[in-house]
Amino acid sequence: MNKTAVVYWSGTGNTEAMARAVAEGAGSTPVEAAAFTPADLAACDAVAFGCPAMGAEELEESEFEPMFAAVEGGLNGKKIALFGSYGWGSGEWMEQWAARCREDGALLLDGEGLIVNGAPDGGALDQCRELGRRLAAWQ
Protein backbone atom coordinates (compact mmCIF):
# COMPACT_ATOMS: atom_id res chain seq x y z
CA MET A 1 0.00 0.00 0.00
CA ASN A 2 1.39 3.37 -1.01
CA LYS A 3 1.61 6.14 1.56
CA THR A 4 -0.11 9.17 0.04
CA ALA A 5 -0.17 12.51 1.83
CA VAL A 6 -2.68 15.29 1.12
CA VAL A 7 -1.25 18.65 2.14
CA TYR A 8 -3.24 21.86 1.84
CA TRP A 9 -3.81 25.47 2.87
CA SER A 10 -7.29 27.00 2.73
CA GLY A 11 -8.54 30.50 3.51
CA THR A 12 -12.26 30.18 2.80
CA GLY A 13 -12.75 26.43 3.19
CA ASN A 14 -13.02 25.70 -0.55
CA THR A 15 -9.58 24.13 -0.87
CA GLU A 16 -10.06 22.37 2.48
CA ALA A 17 -13.22 20.72 1.10
CA MET A 18 -11.23 19.66 -1.95
CA ALA A 19 -8.44 18.30 0.29
CA ARG A 20 -10.88 16.24 2.31
CA ALA A 21 -12.29 14.70 -0.89
CA VAL A 22 -8.80 14.02 -2.32
CA ALA A 23 -7.80 12.40 0.99
CA GLU A 24 -10.97 10.31 0.99
CA GLY A 25 -10.10 9.01 -2.46
CA ALA A 26 -6.49 8.36 -1.44
CA GLY A 27 -7.42 6.66 1.82
CA SER A 28 -5.51 9.20 3.90
CA THR A 29 -6.09 12.15 6.23
CA PRO A 30 -5.47 15.73 5.02
CA VAL A 31 -2.62 17.66 6.67
CA GLU A 32 -2.43 21.44 6.96
CA ALA A 33 0.60 22.90 5.18
CA ALA A 34 2.19 24.33 8.34
CA ALA A 35 2.49 20.79 9.77
CA PHE A 36 4.22 19.18 6.74
CA THR A 37 8.02 18.87 6.64
CA PRO A 38 10.73 17.62 4.27
CA ALA A 39 10.97 14.47 6.44
CA ASP A 40 7.24 13.88 5.89
CA LEU A 41 7.75 14.24 2.14
CA ALA A 42 10.58 11.72 2.18
CA ALA A 43 8.33 9.18 3.95
CA CYS A 44 5.60 9.43 1.28
CA ASP A 45 5.25 7.57 -1.99
CA ALA A 46 3.00 10.31 -3.37
CA VAL A 47 1.70 13.72 -2.30
CA ALA A 48 -1.28 15.83 -3.33
CA PHE A 49 -0.66 19.53 -2.68
CA GLY A 50 -3.61 21.92 -2.48
CA CYS A 51 -3.53 25.70 -2.41
CA PRO A 52 -5.96 28.33 -3.72
CA ALA A 53 -5.01 31.22 -5.95
CA MET A 54 -4.09 34.25 -3.89
CA GLY A 55 -3.37 37.87 -4.77
CA ALA A 56 -2.16 38.13 -8.34
CA GLU A 57 -2.65 34.40 -8.99
CA GLU A 58 0.06 33.09 -6.69
CA LEU A 59 0.43 30.57 -3.85
CA GLU A 60 -0.47 31.68 -0.31
CA GLU A 61 2.64 33.43 1.04
CA SER A 62 2.69 33.07 4.84
CA GLU A 63 2.17 29.31 5.36
CA PHE A 64 1.90 27.40 2.09
CA GLU A 65 4.76 28.94 0.09
CA PRO A 66 7.33 28.57 2.92
CA MET A 67 6.33 24.91 3.42
CA PHE A 68 6.40 24.23 -0.32
CA ALA A 69 9.80 25.91 -0.73
CA ALA A 70 11.14 23.78 2.15
CA VAL A 71 10.03 20.48 0.55
CA GLU A 72 10.67 21.48 -3.05
CA GLY A 73 14.20 20.05 -3.05
CA GLY A 74 12.74 16.59 -2.42
CA LEU A 75 10.31 16.58 -5.34
CA ASN A 76 12.67 15.06 -7.92
CA GLY A 77 11.12 11.74 -8.93
CA LYS A 78 8.22 12.15 -6.45
CA LYS A 79 4.68 11.38 -7.65
CA ILE A 80 2.49 14.40 -6.96
CA ALA A 81 -0.86 15.94 -7.79
CA LEU A 82 -1.89 19.59 -7.46
CA PHE A 83 -5.32 21.04 -6.71
CA GLY A 84 -6.92 24.28 -5.59
CA SER A 85 -9.75 26.73 -5.91
CA TYR A 86 -9.82 30.20 -7.39
CA GLY A 87 -12.27 33.06 -7.62
CA TRP A 88 -10.91 35.13 -10.46
CA GLY A 89 -8.49 34.92 -13.36
CA SER A 90 -7.86 31.95 -15.60
CA GLY A 91 -5.98 29.53 -13.38
CA GLU A 92 -2.58 30.95 -14.27
CA TRP A 93 -1.30 30.24 -10.74
CA MET A 94 -1.86 26.53 -11.30
CA GLU A 95 -0.11 26.56 -14.67
CA GLN A 96 2.91 28.29 -13.08
CA TRP A 97 2.88 25.96 -10.07
CA ALA A 98 2.71 22.85 -12.29
CA ALA A 99 5.61 24.16 -14.40
CA ARG A 100 7.62 24.81 -11.22
CA CYS A 101 7.00 21.23 -10.05
CA ARG A 102 8.02 19.77 -13.40
CA GLU A 103 11.22 21.87 -13.28
CA ASP A 104 11.88 20.37 -9.83
CA GLY A 105 11.70 16.90 -11.42
CA ALA A 106 8.35 15.93 -9.89
CA LEU A 107 6.18 13.38 -11.69
CA LEU A 108 2.93 15.33 -11.97
CA LEU A 109 -0.27 13.30 -12.34
CA ASP A 110 -1.86 14.27 -15.68
CA GLY A 111 0.82 16.96 -16.14
CA GLU A 112 -1.44 19.64 -14.67
CA GLY A 113 -3.45 20.49 -11.59
CA LEU A 114 -7.15 20.26 -10.78
CA ILE A 115 -8.79 23.66 -10.31
CA VAL A 116 -12.29 24.61 -9.19
CA ASN A 117 -13.82 28.07 -9.48
CA GLY A 118 -15.31 28.95 -6.08
CA ALA A 119 -16.81 26.36 -3.77
CA PRO A 120 -16.56 22.79 -5.08
CA ASP A 121 -19.91 21.23 -5.94
CA GLY A 122 -20.72 17.52 -5.97
CA GLY A 123 -19.16 16.98 -9.39
CA ALA A 124 -15.96 18.78 -8.42
CA LEU A 125 -15.71 16.80 -5.18
CA ASP A 126 -16.11 13.59 -7.22
CA GLN A 127 -13.18 14.76 -9.39
CA CYS A 128 -11.15 15.35 -6.22
CA ARG A 129 -11.91 11.86 -4.89
CA GLU A 130 -10.93 10.40 -8.26
CA LEU A 131 -7.69 12.41 -8.21
CA GLY A 132 -6.87 10.95 -4.78
CA ARG A 133 -7.69 7.40 -5.92
CA ARG A 134 -5.56 7.70 -9.02
CA LEU A 135 -2.62 9.25 -7.15
CA ALA A 136 -2.67 6.55 -4.45
CA ALA A 137 -2.86 3.78 -7.09
CA TRP A 138 -0.15 5.28 -9.33
CA GLN A 139 2.61 2.68 -9.72
PDB file of C-alpha atoms in Angstrom, residues 7 9 28-29 31 36 72 76-77 91 107 109:
ATOM      1  CA  VAL A   7      -1.246  18.653   2.136  1.00  0.00           C
ATOM      2  CA  TRP A   9      -3.815  25.469   2.866  1.00  0.00           C
ATOM      3  CA  SER A  28      -5.506   9.202   3.901  1.00  0.00           C
ATOM      4  CA  THR A  29      -6.089  12.147   6.226  1.00  0.00           C
ATOM      5  CA  VAL A  31      -2.621  17.658   6.670  1.00  0.00           C
ATOM      6  CA  PHE A  36       4.217  19.185   6.744  1.00  0.00           C
ATOM      7  CA  GLU A  72      10.671  21.477  -3.054  1.00  0.00           C
ATOM      8  CA  ASN A  76      12.665  15.063  -7.919  1.00  0.00           C
ATOM      9  CA  GLY A  77      11.124  11.737  -8.926  1.00  0.00           C
ATOM     10  CA  GLY A  91      -5.982  29.528 -13.380  1.00  0.00           C
ATOM     11  CA  LEU A 107       6.182  13.381 -11.693  1.00  0.00           C
ATOM     12  CA  LEU A 109      -0.267  13.300 -12.339  1.00  0.00           C
TER      13      LEU A 109
END
